[in-house]
PDB file of C-alpha atoms in Angstrom:
ATOM      1  CA  MET I1139     -20.833   5.197  23.699  1.00 50.00           C
ATOM      2  CA  LEU I1140     -20.368   3.123  26.796  1.00 51.00           C
ATOM      3  CA  SER I1141     -21.740   3.524  30.291  1.00 52.00           C
ATOM      4  CA  LEU I1142     -20.512   1.303  33.097  1.00 53.00           C
ATOM      5  CA  SER I1143     -22.080   1.159  36.538  1.00 53.00           C
ATOM      6  CA  ILE I1144     -21.130  -1.002  39.497  1.00 56.00           C
ATOM      7  CA  THR I1145     -23.954  -1.677  41.857  1.00 54.00           C
ATOM      8  CA  SER I1146     -23.870  -3.092  45.360  1.00 53.00           C
ATOM      9  CA  PRO I1147     -26.546  -3.065  48.052  1.00 51.00           C
ATOM     10  CA  GLY I1148     -25.297   0.147  49.674  1.00 51.00           C
ATOM     11  CA  THR I1149     -23.589   2.129  46.944  1.00 50.00           C
ATOM     12  CA  ALA I1150     -23.809   2.771  43.234  1.00 48.00           C
ATOM     13  CA  ALA I1151     -21.094   4.215  41.020  1.00 48.00           C
ATOM     14  CA  THR I1152     -21.501   5.110  37.364  1.00 47.00           C
ATOM     15  CA  PHE I1153     -18.740   5.725  34.825  1.00 48.00           C
ATOM     16  CA  LEU I1154     -19.784   7.410  31.596  1.00 47.00           C
ATOM     17  CA  ARG I1155     -17.872   7.530  28.355  1.00 49.00           C
ATOM     18  CA  GLY I1156     -19.178   9.944  25.732  1.00 48.00           C
ATOM     19  CA  ALA I1157     -22.497  11.714  25.667  1.00 47.00           C
ATOM     20  CA  SER I1158     -25.802   9.999  26.299  1.00 47.00           C
ATOM     21  CA  SER I1159     -28.040   9.085  23.398  1.00 44.00           C
ATOM     22  CA  ALA I1160     -31.756   8.499  22.973  1.00 45.00           C
ATOM     23  CA  THR I1161     -31.492   4.760  22.289  1.00 47.00           C
ATOM     24  CA  SER I1162     -29.458   2.287  24.328  1.00 46.00           C
ATOM     25  CA  THR I1163     -29.129  -1.392  25.102  1.00 48.00           C
ATOM     26  CA  SER I1164     -27.957  -2.752  28.420  1.00 49.00           C
ATOM     27  CA  SER I1165     -26.884  -6.000  30.038  1.00 50.00           C
ATOM     28  CA  SER I1166     -25.861  -6.944  33.561  1.00 49.00           C
ATOM     29  CA  PHE I1167     -23.389  -9.499  34.839  1.00 48.00           C
ATOM     30  CA  HIS I1168     -22.755 -10.163  38.580  1.00 56.00           C
ATOM     31  CA  GLY I1169     -23.700  -6.709  39.749  1.00 57.00           C
ATOM     32  CA  VAL I1170     -21.842  -4.888  36.967  1.00 57.00           C
ATOM     33  CA  ARG I1171     -24.181  -3.187  34.582  1.00 58.00           C
ATOM     34  CA  ILE I1172     -22.867  -2.399  31.121  1.00 55.00           C
ATOM     35  CA  GLN I1173     -24.859  -0.059  28.952  1.00 59.00           C
ATOM     36  CA  HIS I1174     -24.075   0.377  25.243  1.00 53.00           C
ATOM     37  CA  GLU I1175     -25.479   3.521  23.754  1.00 56.00           C
ATOM     38  CA  VAL I1176     -26.248   3.390  20.065  1.00 52.00           C
ATOM     39  CA  SER I1177     -25.808   6.582  18.104  1.00 52.00           C
ATOM     40  CA  ALA I1178     -27.749   7.347  14.968  1.00 52.00           C
ATOM     41  CA  ARG I1179     -25.977   7.122  11.597  1.00 56.00           C
ATOM     42  CA  VAL I1180     -25.006  10.364   9.940  1.00 50.00           C
ATOM     43  CA  PRO I1181     -26.623  10.682   6.512  1.00 53.00           C
ATOM     44  CA  ALA I1182     -24.279  10.889   3.516  1.00 53.00           C
ATOM     45  CA  ALA I1183     -25.677  14.320   2.655  1.00 52.00           C
ATOM     46  CA  THR I1184     -24.111  15.840   5.806  1.00 52.00           C
ATOM     47  CA  VAL I1185     -20.534  14.808   4.891  1.00 52.00           C
ATOM     48  CA  SER I1186     -18.384  17.919   4.673  1.00 56.00           C
ATOM     49  CA  SER I1187     -17.403  19.254   1.276  1.00 57.00           C
ATOM     50  CA  SER I1188     -13.702  19.254   2.234  1.00 59.00           C
ATOM     51  CA  SER I1189     -13.690  15.469   2.605  1.00 56.00           C
ATOM     52  CA  ARG I1190     -15.345  15.174  -0.807  1.00 56.00           C
ATOM     53  CA  LYS I1191     -12.613  17.362  -2.297  1.00 61.00           C
ATOM     54  CA  GLN I1192      -9.924  15.167  -0.744  1.00 63.00           C
ATOM     55  CA  MET I1193     -11.534  12.056  -2.210  1.00 60.00           C
ATOM     56  CA  GLY I1194     -11.696  13.769  -5.586  1.00 58.00           C
ATOM     57  CA  VAL I1195      -8.014  14.665  -5.391  1.00 61.00           C
ATOM     58  CA  ARG I1196      -7.071  11.097  -4.491  1.00 64.00           C
ATOM     59  CA  MET I1197      -9.135   9.669  -7.308  1.00 65.00           C
ATOM     60  CA  SER I1198      -7.678  12.056  -9.865  1.00 77.00           C
ATOM     61  CA  LYS I1199      -4.147  11.255  -8.698  1.00 79.00           C
ATOM     62  CA  ARG I1200      -4.791   7.527  -9.081  1.00 81.00           C
ATOM     63  CA  GLU I1201      -6.337   8.104 -12.488  1.00 85.00           C
ATOM     64  CA  ALA I1202      -3.307  10.155 -13.516  1.00 87.00           C
ATOM     65  CA  GLU I1203      -0.992   7.316 -12.448  1.00 86.00           C
ATOM     66  CA  LEU I1204      -3.043   4.829 -14.442  1.00 87.00           C
ATOM     67  CA  LYS I1205      -2.992   7.150 -17.447  1.00 89.00           C
ATOM     68  CA  ASP I1206       0.816   7.304 -17.242  1.00 91.00           C
ATOM     69  CA  ILE I1207       1.024   3.520 -16.938  1.00 92.00           C
ATOM     70  CA  ARG I1208      -1.300   2.969 -19.879  1.00 92.00           C
ATOM     71  CA  GLY I1209       0.818   5.359 -21.976  1.00 93.00           C
ATOM     72  CA  LYS I1210       3.878   3.127 -21.659  1.00 94.00           C
ATOM     73  CA  THR I1211       4.722   0.167 -23.848  1.00 93.00           C
ATOM     74  CA  THR I1212       4.604  -3.385 -22.524  1.00 91.00           C
ATOM     75  CA  GLU I1213       8.412  -3.570 -22.503  1.00 92.00           C
ATOM     76  CA  GLU I1214       8.631  -0.390 -20.419  1.00 93.00           C
ATOM     77  CA  LEU I1215       6.066  -1.835 -18.004  1.00 94.00           C
ATOM     78  CA  ASN I1216       8.105  -5.030 -17.679  1.00 92.00           C
ATOM     79  CA  GLU I1217      11.237  -2.992 -16.911  1.00 92.00           C
ATOM     80  CA  GLU I1218       9.362  -0.944 -14.323  1.00 92.00           C
ATOM     81  CA  VAL I1219       8.061  -4.108 -12.622  1.00 93.00           C
ATOM     82  CA  ILE I1220      11.622  -5.440 -12.417  1.00 91.00           C
ATOM     83  CA  ASP I1221      12.858  -2.141 -10.928  1.00 90.00           C
ATOM     84  CA  LEU I1222      10.038  -1.965  -8.370  1.00 91.00           C
ATOM     85  CA  LYS I1223      10.571  -5.560  -7.288  1.00 90.00           C
ATOM     86  CA  GLY I1224      14.275  -4.787  -6.856  1.00 88.00           C
ATOM     87  CA  GLU I1225      13.343  -1.786  -4.718  1.00 89.00           C
ATOM     88  CA  LEU I1226      11.060  -3.995  -2.608  1.00 91.00           C
ATOM     89  CA  PHE I1227      13.962  -6.387  -2.122  1.00 89.00           C
ATOM     90  CA  MET I1228      16.186  -3.508  -0.992  1.00 88.00           C
ATOM     91  CA  LEU I1229      13.504  -2.398   1.481  1.00 89.00           C
ATOM     92  CA  ARG I1230      13.305  -5.910   2.912  1.00 90.00           C
ATOM     93  CA  LEU I1231      17.086  -5.932   3.314  1.00 87.00           C
ATOM     94  CA  GLN I1232      16.975  -2.573   5.101  1.00 86.00           C
ATOM     95  CA  LYS I1233      14.220  -3.861   7.361  1.00 88.00           C
ATOM     96  CA  SER I1234      16.137  -7.024   8.234  1.00 88.00           C
ATOM     97  CA  ALA I1235      19.302  -5.008   8.926  1.00 87.00           C
ATOM     98  CA  ARG I1236      17.202  -2.688  11.118  1.00 85.00           C
ATOM     99  CA  ASN I1237      18.170   0.376   9.084  1.00 84.00           C
ATOM    100  CA  GLU I1238      15.872   3.362   8.815  1.00 85.00           C
ATOM    101  CA  PHE I1239      13.306   3.138   6.042  1.00 81.00           C
ATOM    102  CA  LYS I1240       9.790   4.284   5.253  1.00 85.00           C
ATOM    103  CA  SER I1241       7.386   1.478   5.993  1.00 87.00           C
ATOM    104  CA  SER I1242       4.803   3.119   3.739  1.00 90.00           C
ATOM    105  CA  ASP I1243       7.065   2.410   0.756  1.00 88.00           C
ATOM    106  CA  PHE I1244       6.202  -1.303   0.980  1.00 90.00           C
ATOM    107  CA  ARG I1245       2.519  -0.675   0.419  1.00 92.00           C
ATOM    108  CA  ARG I1246       3.085   2.019  -2.208  1.00 91.00           C
ATOM    109  CA  MET I1247       5.431  -0.143  -4.283  1.00 92.00           C
ATOM    110  CA  LYS I1248       3.266  -3.241  -4.010  1.00 93.00           C
ATOM    111  CA  LYS I1249       0.259  -1.280  -5.221  1.00 93.00           C
ATOM    112  CA  GLN I1250       2.272   0.202  -8.074  1.00 93.00           C
ATOM    113  CA  VAL I1251       3.381  -3.292  -9.155  1.00 94.00           C
ATOM    114  CA  ALA I1252      -0.227  -4.488  -8.969  1.00 94.00           C
ATOM    115  CA  ARG I1253      -1.409  -1.579 -11.128  1.00 94.00           C
ATOM    116  CA  ILE I1254       1.244  -2.266 -13.743  1.00 95.00           C
ATOM    117  CA  LEU I1255       0.476  -5.983 -13.838  1.00 94.00           C
ATOM    118  CA  THR I1256      -3.242  -5.190 -14.120  1.00 93.00           C
ATOM    119  CA  VAL I1257      -2.651  -2.967 -17.144  1.00 94.00           C
ATOM    120  CA  ARG I1258      -0.459  -5.673 -18.641  1.00 94.00           C
ATOM    121  CA  ARG I1259      -3.203  -8.258 -18.184  1.00 94.00           C
ATOM    122  CA  GLU I1260      -5.797  -5.876 -19.663  1.00 93.00           C
ATOM    123  CA  ARG I1261      -3.642  -5.636 -22.783  1.00 94.00           C
ATOM    124  CA  GLU I1262      -3.390  -9.430 -22.958  1.00 93.00           C
ATOM    125  CA  ILE I1263      -7.172  -9.721 -22.731  1.00 94.00           C
ATOM    126  CA  GLU I1264      -7.532  -7.195 -25.583  1.00 94.00           C
ATOM    127  CA  GLU I1265      -5.183  -9.349 -27.660  1.00 93.00           C
ATOM    128  CA  GLY I1266      -7.300 -12.413 -26.897  1.00 94.00           C
ATOM    129  CA  ILE I1267      -4.739 -14.207 -24.724  1.00 91.00           C
ATOM    130  CA  GLY I1268      -6.440 -16.593 -22.304  1.00 93.00           C
ATOM    131  CA  LYS I1269      -5.654 -17.018 -18.614  1.00 92.00           C
ATOM    132  CA  ARG I1270      -3.727 -20.255 -19.063  1.00 95.00           C
ATOM    133  CA  LEU I1271      -1.532 -18.932 -21.872  1.00 94.00           C
ATOM    134  CA  SER I1272      -1.021 -15.703 -19.930  1.00 92.00           C
ATOM    135  CA  ARG I1273       0.368 -17.599 -16.940  1.00 93.00           C
ATOM    136  CA  LYS I1274       2.612 -19.639 -19.217  1.00 94.00           C
ATOM    137  CA  LEU I1275       3.967 -16.466 -20.856  1.00 92.00           C
ATOM    138  CA  ASP I1276       4.430 -14.896 -17.406  1.00 91.00           C
ATOM    139  CA  ARG I1277       6.502 -17.874 -16.217  1.00 93.00           C
ATOM    140  CA  GLN I1278       8.663 -17.633 -19.346  1.00 92.00           C
ATOM    141  CA  TRP I1279       9.102 -13.903 -18.824  1.00 89.00           C
ATOM    142  CA  LYS I1280      10.135 -14.402 -15.190  1.00 88.00           C
ATOM    143  CA  LYS I1281      12.749 -16.984 -16.221  1.00 89.00           C
ATOM    144  CA  SER I1282      14.157 -14.618 -18.845  1.00 88.00           C
ATOM    145  CA  ILE I1283      14.739 -11.753 -16.380  1.00 84.00           C
ATOM    146  CA  VAL I1284      18.389 -10.795 -16.066  1.00 81.00           C
ATOM    147  CA  VAL I1285      19.183  -9.856 -12.470  1.00 76.00           C
ATOM    148  CA  ARG I1286      20.437  -6.316 -12.089  1.00 79.00           C
ATOM    149  CA  PRO I1287      20.737  -3.954  -9.153  1.00 80.00           C
ATOM    150  CA  PRO I1288      17.728  -1.733  -8.460  1.00 82.00           C
ATOM    151  CA  PRO I1289      17.942   1.993  -9.275  1.00 81.00           C
ATOM    152  CA  SER I1290      18.354   3.034  -5.624  1.00 81.00           C
ATOM    153  CA  LEU I1291      21.389   0.766  -5.243  1.00 82.00           C
ATOM    154  CA  LYS I1292      22.881   2.120  -8.482  1.00 82.00           C
ATOM    155  CA  LYS I1293      22.395   5.635  -7.135  1.00 84.00           C
ATOM    156  CA  LEU I1294      24.149   4.740  -3.853  1.00 84.00           C
ATOM    157  CA  GLN I1295      27.047   3.152  -5.749  1.00 86.00           C
ATOM    158  CA  GLU I1296      27.419   6.258  -7.934  1.00 89.00           C
ATOM    159  CA  GLU I1297      27.409   8.523  -4.857  1.00 89.00           C
ATOM    160  CA  GLU I1298      30.068   6.385  -3.143  1.00 90.00           C
ATOM    161  CA  ALA I1299      32.194   6.404  -6.294  1.00 90.00           C
ATOM    162  CA  ALA I1300      31.888  10.207  -6.494  1.00 91.00           C
ATOM    163  CA  GLU I1301      32.927  10.554  -2.837  1.00 91.00           C
ATOM    164  CA  GLU I1302      35.950   8.292  -3.369  1.00 90.00           C
ATOM    165  CA  ALA I1303      36.930  10.289  -6.445  1.00 90.00           C
ATOM    166  CA  ALA I1304      36.645  13.517  -4.446  1.00 90.00           C
ATOM    167  CA  GLU I1305      38.814  12.083  -1.655  1.00 89.00           C
ATOM    168  CA  ALA I1306      41.383  10.873  -4.169  1.00 88.00           C
ATOM    169  CA  ALA I1307      41.453  14.326  -5.773  1.00 88.00           C
ATOM    170  CA  LYS I1308      42.028  15.968  -2.371  1.00 86.00           C
ATOM    171  CA  SER I1309      44.854  13.639  -1.418  1.00 84.00           C
ATOM    172  CA  ALA I1310      46.579  13.979  -4.807  1.00 74.00           C
TER     173      ALA I1310
END
């Protein structure tokens, strides 16, 4: 909490922000007195049970995602990484064109890619592949990727084709 008081020989004005506390530190500079009030830390035992439940739900959701990722084969993981990176590219294009998009998708997709790559690296470690060889294999894999449109672009193209077919059917 912060308390600010301006003092002059004849008058004194005090501006308070928040409630006062038992302990405080203060400093003064050219007649302006600034007082920082330090509040005591809340013990972990007093955290509400609802916030604990929310944390538990988040953790279980993340664990479920990891379980799904670990259930896939390495080839499926590679395909998913390619698709997610394509989606990230499409988001960057939408951002540069100033179209509407969800900015939270950037973070969500980046984290999903990181999780997949982490699981992939865990599998390499289990197989006994070292860091240096892993990077070499990763470079080879990246060079072998065949560029294809991301799933969202495919979906848009299919929708446009369906609309054109519907218009052609109406005019015929």
